[in-house]
Short mmCIF file of C-alpha atoms and ligand atoms in Angstrom, two decimals:
data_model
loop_
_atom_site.label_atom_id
_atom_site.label_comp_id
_atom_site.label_asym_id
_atom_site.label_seq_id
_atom_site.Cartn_x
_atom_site.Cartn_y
_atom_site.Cartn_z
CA UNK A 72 27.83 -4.65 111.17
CA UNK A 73 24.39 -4.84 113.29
CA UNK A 74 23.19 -7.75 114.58
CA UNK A 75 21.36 -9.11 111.63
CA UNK A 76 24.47 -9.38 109.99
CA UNK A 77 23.74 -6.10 107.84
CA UNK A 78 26.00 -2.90 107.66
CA UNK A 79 24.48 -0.09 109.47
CA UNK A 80 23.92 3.03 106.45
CA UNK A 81 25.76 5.93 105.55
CA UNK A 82 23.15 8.04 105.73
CA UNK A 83 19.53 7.63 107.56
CA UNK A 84 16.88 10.57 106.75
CA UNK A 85 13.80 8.95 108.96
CA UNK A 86 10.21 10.92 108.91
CA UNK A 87 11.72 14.66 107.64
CA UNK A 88 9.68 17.05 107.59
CA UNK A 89 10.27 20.42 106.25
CA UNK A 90 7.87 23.38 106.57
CA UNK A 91 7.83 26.73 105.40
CA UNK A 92 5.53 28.99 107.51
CA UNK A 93 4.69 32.14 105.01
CA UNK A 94 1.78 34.25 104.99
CA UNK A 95 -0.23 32.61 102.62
CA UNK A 96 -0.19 29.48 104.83
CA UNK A 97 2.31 26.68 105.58
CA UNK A 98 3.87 24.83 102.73
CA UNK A 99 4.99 21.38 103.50
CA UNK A 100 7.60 20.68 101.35
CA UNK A 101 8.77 18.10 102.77
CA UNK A 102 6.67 16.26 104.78
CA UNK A 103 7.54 12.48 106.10
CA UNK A 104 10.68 11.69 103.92
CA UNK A 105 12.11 8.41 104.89
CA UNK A 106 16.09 7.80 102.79
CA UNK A 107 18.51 5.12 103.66
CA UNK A 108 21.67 5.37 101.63
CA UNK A 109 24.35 3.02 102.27
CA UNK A 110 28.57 3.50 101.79
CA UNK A 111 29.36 4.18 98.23
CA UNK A 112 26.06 4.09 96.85
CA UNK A 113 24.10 6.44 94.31
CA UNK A 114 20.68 7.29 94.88
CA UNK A 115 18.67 9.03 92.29
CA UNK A 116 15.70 11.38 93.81
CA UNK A 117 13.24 12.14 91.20
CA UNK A 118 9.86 13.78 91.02
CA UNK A 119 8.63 17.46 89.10
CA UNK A 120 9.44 20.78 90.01
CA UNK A 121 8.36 21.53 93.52
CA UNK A 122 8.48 18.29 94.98
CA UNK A 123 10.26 19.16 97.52
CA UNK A 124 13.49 17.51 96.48
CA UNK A 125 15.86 20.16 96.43
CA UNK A 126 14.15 21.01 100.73
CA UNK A 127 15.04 17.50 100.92
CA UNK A 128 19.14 18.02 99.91
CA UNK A 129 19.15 21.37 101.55
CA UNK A 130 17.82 19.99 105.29
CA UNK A 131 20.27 17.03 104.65
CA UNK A 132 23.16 19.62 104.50
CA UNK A 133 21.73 21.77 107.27
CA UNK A 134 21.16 24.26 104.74
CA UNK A 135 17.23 25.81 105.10
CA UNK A 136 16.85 29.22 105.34
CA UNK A 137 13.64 31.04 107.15
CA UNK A 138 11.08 30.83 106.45
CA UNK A 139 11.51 27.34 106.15
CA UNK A 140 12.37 24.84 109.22
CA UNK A 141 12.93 21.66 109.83
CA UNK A 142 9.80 20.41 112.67
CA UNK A 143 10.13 16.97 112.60
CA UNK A 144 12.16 13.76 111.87
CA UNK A 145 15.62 12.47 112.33
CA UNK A 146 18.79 12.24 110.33
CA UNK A 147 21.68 10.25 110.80
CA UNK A 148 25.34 10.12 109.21
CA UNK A 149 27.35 7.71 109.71
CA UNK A 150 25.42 7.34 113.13
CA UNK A 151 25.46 11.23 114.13
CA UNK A 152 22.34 12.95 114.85
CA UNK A 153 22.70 15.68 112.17
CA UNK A 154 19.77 17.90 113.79
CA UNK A 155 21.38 17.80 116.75
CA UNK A 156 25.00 19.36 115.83
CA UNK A 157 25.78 22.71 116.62
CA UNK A 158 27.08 25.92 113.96
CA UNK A 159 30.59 24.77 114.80
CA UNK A 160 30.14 20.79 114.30
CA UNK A 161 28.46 21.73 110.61
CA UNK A 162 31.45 24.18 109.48
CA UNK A 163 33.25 20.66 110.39
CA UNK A 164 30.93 18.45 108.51
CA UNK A 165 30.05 20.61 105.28
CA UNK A 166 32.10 20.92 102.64
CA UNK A 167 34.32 17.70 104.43
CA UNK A 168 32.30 15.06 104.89
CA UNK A 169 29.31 15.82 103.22
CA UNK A 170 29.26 18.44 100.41
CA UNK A 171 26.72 19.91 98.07
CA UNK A 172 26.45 20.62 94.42
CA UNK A 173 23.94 23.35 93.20
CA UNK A 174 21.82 23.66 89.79
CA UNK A 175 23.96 26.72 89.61
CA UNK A 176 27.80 27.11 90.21
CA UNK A 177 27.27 30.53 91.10
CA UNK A 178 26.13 29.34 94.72
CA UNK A 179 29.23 27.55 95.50
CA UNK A 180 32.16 30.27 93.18
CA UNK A 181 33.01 33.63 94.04
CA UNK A 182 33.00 36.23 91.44
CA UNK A 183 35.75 37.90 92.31
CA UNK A 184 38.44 35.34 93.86
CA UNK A 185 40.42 33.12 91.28
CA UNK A 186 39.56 29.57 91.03
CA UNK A 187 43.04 28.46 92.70
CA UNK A 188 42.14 30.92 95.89
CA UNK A 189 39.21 29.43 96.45
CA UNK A 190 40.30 25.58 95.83
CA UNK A 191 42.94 26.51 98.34
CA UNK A 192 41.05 28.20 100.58
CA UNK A 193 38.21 24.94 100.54
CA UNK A 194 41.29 22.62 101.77
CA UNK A 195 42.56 25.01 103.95
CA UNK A 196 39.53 25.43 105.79
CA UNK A 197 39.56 21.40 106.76
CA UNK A 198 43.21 19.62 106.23
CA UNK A 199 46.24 20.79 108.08
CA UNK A 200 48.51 20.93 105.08
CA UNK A 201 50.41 23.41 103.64
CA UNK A 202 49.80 26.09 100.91
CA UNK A 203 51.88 24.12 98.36
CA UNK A 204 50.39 20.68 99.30
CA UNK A 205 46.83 22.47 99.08
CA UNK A 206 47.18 24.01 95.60
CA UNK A 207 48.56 20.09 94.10
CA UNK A 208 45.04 19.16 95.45
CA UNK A 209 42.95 21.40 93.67
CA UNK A 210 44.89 21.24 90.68
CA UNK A 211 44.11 17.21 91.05
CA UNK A 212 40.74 17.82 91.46
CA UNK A 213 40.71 19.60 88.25
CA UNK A 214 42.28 17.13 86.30
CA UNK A 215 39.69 14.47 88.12
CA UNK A 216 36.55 15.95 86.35
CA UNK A 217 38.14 16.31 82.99
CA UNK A 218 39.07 19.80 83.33
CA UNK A 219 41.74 20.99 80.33
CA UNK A 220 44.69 22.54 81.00
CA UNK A 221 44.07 22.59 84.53
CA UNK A 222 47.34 25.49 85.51
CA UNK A 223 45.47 28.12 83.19
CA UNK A 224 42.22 27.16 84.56
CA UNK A 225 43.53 27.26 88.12
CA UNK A 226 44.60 31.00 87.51
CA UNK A 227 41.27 31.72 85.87
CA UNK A 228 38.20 33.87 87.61
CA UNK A 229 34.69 32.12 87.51
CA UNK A 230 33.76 34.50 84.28
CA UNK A 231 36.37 33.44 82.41
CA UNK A 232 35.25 30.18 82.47
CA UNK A 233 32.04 28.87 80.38
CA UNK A 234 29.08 27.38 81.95
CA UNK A 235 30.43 23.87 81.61
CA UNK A 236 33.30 24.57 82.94
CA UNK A 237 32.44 26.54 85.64
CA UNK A 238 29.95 23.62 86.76
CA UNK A 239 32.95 21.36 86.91
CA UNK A 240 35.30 23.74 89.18
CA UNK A 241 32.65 23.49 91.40
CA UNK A 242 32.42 19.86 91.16
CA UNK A 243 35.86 19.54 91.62
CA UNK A 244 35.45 21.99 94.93
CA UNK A 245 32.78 19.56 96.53
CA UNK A 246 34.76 16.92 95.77
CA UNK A 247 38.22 18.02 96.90
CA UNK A 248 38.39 17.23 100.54
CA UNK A 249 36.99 13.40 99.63
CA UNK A 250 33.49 14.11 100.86
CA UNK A 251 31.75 10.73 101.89
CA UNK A 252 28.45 12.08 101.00
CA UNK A 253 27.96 14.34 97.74
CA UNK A 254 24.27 15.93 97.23
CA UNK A 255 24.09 16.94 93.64
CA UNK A 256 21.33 19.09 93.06
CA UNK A 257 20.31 18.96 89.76
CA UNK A 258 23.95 20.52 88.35
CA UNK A 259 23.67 19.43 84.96
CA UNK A 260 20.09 20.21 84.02
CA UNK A 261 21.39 24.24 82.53
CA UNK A 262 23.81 22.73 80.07
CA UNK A 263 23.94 20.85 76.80
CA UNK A 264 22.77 17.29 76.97
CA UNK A 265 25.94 16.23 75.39
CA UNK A 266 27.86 18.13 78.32
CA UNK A 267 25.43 16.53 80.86
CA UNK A 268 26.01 13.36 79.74
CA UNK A 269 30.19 13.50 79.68
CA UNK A 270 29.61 15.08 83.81
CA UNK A 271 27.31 12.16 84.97
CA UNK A 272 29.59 9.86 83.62
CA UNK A 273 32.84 11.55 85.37
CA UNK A 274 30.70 11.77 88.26
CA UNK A 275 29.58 7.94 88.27
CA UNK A 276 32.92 6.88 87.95
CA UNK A 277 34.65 8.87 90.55
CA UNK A 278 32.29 8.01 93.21
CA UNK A 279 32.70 4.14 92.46
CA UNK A 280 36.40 4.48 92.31
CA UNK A 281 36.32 6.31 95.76
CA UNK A 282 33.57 4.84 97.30
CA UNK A 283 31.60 8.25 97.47
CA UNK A 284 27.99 7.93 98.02
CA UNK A 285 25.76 10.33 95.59
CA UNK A 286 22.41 11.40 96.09
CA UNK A 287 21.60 13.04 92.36
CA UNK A 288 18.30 15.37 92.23
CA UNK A 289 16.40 15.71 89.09
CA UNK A 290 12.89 16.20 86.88
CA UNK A 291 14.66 13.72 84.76
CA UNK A 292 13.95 10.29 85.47
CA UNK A 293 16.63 8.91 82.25
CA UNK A 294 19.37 11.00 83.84
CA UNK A 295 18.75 8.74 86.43
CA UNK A 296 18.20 5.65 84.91
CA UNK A 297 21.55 5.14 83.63
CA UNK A 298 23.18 6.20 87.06
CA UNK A 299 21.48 5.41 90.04
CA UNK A 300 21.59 1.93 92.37
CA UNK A 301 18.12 3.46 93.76
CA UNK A 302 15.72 5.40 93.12
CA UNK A 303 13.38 7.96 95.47
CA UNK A 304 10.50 9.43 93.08
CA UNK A 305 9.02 12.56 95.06
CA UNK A 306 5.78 13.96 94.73
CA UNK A 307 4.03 16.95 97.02
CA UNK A 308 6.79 16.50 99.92
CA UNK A 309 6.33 12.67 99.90
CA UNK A 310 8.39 9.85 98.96
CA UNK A 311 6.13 7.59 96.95
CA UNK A 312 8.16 5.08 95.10
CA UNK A 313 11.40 3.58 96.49
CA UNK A 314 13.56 1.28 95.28
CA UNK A 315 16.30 -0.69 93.06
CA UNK A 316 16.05 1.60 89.83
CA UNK A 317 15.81 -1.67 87.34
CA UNK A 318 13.32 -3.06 89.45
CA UNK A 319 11.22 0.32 89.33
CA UNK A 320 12.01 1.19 85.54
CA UNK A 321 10.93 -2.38 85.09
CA UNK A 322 7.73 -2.43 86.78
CA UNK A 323 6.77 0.46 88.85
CA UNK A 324 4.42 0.67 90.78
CA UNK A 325 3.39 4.06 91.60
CA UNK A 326 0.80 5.39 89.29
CA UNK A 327 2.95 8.58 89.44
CA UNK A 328 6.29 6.82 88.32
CA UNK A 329 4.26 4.92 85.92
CA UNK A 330 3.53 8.09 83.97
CA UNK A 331 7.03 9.49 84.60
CA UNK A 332 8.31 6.65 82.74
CA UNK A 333 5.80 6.75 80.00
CA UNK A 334 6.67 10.31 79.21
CA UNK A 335 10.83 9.43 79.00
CA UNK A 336 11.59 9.31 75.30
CA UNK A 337 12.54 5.84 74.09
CA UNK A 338 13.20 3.49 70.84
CA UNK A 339 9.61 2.25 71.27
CA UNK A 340 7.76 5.43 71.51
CA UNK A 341 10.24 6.94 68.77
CA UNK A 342 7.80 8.77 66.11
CA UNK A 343 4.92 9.06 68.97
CA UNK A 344 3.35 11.78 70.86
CA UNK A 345 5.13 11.12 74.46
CA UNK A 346 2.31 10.55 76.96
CA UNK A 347 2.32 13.74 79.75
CA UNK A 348 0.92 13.69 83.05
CA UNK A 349 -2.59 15.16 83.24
CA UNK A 350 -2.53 18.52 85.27
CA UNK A 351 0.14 20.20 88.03
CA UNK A 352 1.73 20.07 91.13
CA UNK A 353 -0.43 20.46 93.68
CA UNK A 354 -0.06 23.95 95.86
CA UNK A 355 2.29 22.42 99.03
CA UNK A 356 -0.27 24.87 101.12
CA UNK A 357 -3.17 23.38 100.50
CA UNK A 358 -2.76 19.59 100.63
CA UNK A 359 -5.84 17.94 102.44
CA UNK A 360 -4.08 14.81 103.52
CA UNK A 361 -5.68 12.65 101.19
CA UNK A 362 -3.68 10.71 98.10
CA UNK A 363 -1.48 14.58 97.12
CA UNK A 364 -1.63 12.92 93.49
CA UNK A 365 -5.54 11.78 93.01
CA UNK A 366 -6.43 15.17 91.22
CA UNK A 367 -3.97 13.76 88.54
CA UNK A 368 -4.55 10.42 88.75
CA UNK A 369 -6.93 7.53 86.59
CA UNK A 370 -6.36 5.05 88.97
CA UNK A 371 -8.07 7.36 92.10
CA UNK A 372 -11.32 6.18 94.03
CA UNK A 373 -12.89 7.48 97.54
CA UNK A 374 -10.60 5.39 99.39
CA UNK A 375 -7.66 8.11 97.86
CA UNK A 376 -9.34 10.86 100.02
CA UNK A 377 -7.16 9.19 103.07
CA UNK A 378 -3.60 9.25 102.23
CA UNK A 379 -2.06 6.27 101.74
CA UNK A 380 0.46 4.48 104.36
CA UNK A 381 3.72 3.24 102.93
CA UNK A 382 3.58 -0.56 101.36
CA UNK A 383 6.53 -2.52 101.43
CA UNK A 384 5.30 -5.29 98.54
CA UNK A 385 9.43 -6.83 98.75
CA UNK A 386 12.71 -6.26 100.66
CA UNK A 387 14.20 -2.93 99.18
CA UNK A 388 10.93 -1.47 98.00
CA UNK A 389 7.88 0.90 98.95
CA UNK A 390 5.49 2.38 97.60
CA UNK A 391 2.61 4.70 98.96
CA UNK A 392 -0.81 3.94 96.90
CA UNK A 393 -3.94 2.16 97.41
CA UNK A 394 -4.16 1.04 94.08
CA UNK A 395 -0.99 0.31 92.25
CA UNK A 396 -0.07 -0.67 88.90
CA UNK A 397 -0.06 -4.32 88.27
CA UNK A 398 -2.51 -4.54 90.83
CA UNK A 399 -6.58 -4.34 90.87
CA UNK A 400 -7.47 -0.70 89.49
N1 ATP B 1158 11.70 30.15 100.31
C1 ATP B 1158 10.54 29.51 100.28
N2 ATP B 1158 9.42 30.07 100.78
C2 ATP B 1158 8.23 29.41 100.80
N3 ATP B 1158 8.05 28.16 100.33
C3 ATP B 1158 9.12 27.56 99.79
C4 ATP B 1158 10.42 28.19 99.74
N4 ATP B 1158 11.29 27.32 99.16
C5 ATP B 1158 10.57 26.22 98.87
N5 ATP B 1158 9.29 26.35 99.25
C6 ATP B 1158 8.22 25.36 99.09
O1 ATP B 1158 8.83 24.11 99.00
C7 ATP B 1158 8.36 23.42 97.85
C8 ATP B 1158 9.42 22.50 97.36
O2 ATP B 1158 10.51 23.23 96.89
P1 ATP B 1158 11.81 22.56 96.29
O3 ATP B 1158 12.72 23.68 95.95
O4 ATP B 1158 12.33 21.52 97.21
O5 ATP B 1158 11.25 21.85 94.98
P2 ATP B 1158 12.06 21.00 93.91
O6 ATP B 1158 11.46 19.64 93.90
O7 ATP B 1158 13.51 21.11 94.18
O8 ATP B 1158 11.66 21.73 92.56
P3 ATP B 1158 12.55 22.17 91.29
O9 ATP B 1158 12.60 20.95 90.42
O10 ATP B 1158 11.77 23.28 90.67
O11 ATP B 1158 13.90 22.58 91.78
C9 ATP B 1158 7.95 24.51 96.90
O12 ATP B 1158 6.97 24.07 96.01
C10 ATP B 1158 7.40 25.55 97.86
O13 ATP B 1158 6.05 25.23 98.19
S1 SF4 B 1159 -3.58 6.40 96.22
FE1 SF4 B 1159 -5.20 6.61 94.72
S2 SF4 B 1159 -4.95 8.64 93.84
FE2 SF4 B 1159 -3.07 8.14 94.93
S3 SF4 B 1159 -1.77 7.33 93.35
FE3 SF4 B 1159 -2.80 5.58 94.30
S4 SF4 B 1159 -4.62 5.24 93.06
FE4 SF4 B 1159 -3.85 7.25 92.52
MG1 MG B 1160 15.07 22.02 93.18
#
């Protein structure tokens, strides 16, 4: 506990920014994230393709590749400097502590080992235990994510497997060593929504029962809205809404989430054309550090041509616009 009586957070992602230096310029994809996730908690991070969100869960997990590079900002876990740790400390970390789920499962299986090898070989690489003791694990972790017959499956290469189930062996494999931090990167979003919706609810549950903290990535802002404590809504590199998700499903304030919300399907628009954002992502190459979304935006005036600092209108919440909703136009 700090001093003002509050528990210091799991995770503490302060100013990130992410660039990738290419040719045609320098893309900020991420560019001045701030995230504060606490023990056990599930944080939804929204926004449209581009955003910057999967940059985000990939510089979390020490994960970008050139051209891209981390050049500013801080992260903490659990009170470690994350930037800071060397090759060795992150073999340590990843795939232990903190683990990572991809869109697809093809990042995290190998084609040509069988799913038991490489459950084993995931617990191996981190618990001294035995083969024996290793292979009850993964078959556990099977059973945990609602994985059938879990000896045959266990036997089974990736290709035998369908997409489904494929996605949850690798679920099972980030979750196997009782990660404290699990970044799911949108690993639902290539299968059937009734699928999608059976895995987020395995998922929610596990991580309350074990206290797992969850930061889910998605275009989807319902996904979310049925799973998250918080929500992060991205847009061009910046986080622009934060907050309890009722509280922003409720009344956001962002013109951006505003219009993500409009366009979710509901009982009340049922029948009606669903309302769609005006225009596209901006190019991350050419931002001119005004307002990223005034191009798109009905609310926009001169003062948008400086970008906006980050409001905090309550406890818990931000938001970075000069003119939000519920407010003056
Ligand atoms: N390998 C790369 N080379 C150059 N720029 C890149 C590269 N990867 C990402 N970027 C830049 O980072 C931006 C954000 O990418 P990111 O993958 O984080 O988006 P996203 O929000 O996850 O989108 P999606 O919903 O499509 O997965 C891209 O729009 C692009 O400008
Ligand atoms: S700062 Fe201006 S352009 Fe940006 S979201 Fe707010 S009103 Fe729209
Ligand atoms: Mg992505």
């Amino acid at each position: 506990m700090s001093e003002t009586g509050q528990a210091a957070p799991l995770l503490s992602v302060r100013n990130l920014r992410t660039h990738f230096h290419t040719r045609s310029g320098t893309a900020k994809a991420v560019d001045g994230v701030d995230i504060t996730l606490a023990r056990g908690e599930i944080l939804g991070l929204v926004g449209e393709s581009g955003s910057g969100k999967s940059i985000s869960g990939f510089s979390i997990m020490g994960l970008v590749d050139p051209p891209g590079r981390v050049v500013g900002g801080r992260i903490e876990f659990d009170g470690r400097d994350l930037l800071g740790l060397s090759d060795a400390e992150w073999r340590r970390l990843r795939g232990n502590e903190i683990a990572m789920i991809f869109q697809d499962p093809s990042m995290t299986l190998n084609p040509v080992l069988r799913v038991d090898t490489q459950m084993v070989e995931t617990v191996l690489a981190h618990a001294d235990v035995g083969r024996e003791e290793a292979l009850r694990r993964a078959r556990e972790a099977l059973v945990m994510v609602g994985i059938p017959s879990p000896d045959e499956r266990l036997r089974a290469y990736p290709f035998e497997l369908s997409g489904g189930m494929r996605q949850r062996v690798a679920i099972a494999i980030a979750l196997i060593n009782d990660p404290r931090l699990v970044i799911a990167d949108e690993p639902t979003t290539a299968l059937d929504v009734s699928i999608q919706g059976q895995i987020i609810h395995e998922m929610k549950k596990l991580c309350r029962r074990k206290g797992t903290a969850l930061i889910w990535v998605t275009h989807d802002l319902a996904v979310v809205a049925g799973l998250a404590d918080r929500i992060a809504v991205m847009y061009a590199g910046r986080v622009v809404e934060f907050g309890p998700t009722a509280d922003i499903i409720r009344r956001p304030l962002h013109p951006y989430t505003g219009g993500l919300i409009a366009s979710v399907p509901s009982r009340a628009t049922r029948g009606r054309r669903l309302h769609q954002i005006p225009g596209m992502t901006p190019s991350l190459s050419d931002l001119d550090g005004g307002c990223a979304f005034r191009t798109r935006c009905e609310r926009a005036s001169a003062a948008c041509a400086v970008a906006p600092e980050e409001s905090v209108p309550e406890p818990g919440r931000t938001f970075r616009c000069w003119h939000p909703l519920g407010g003056r136009a």
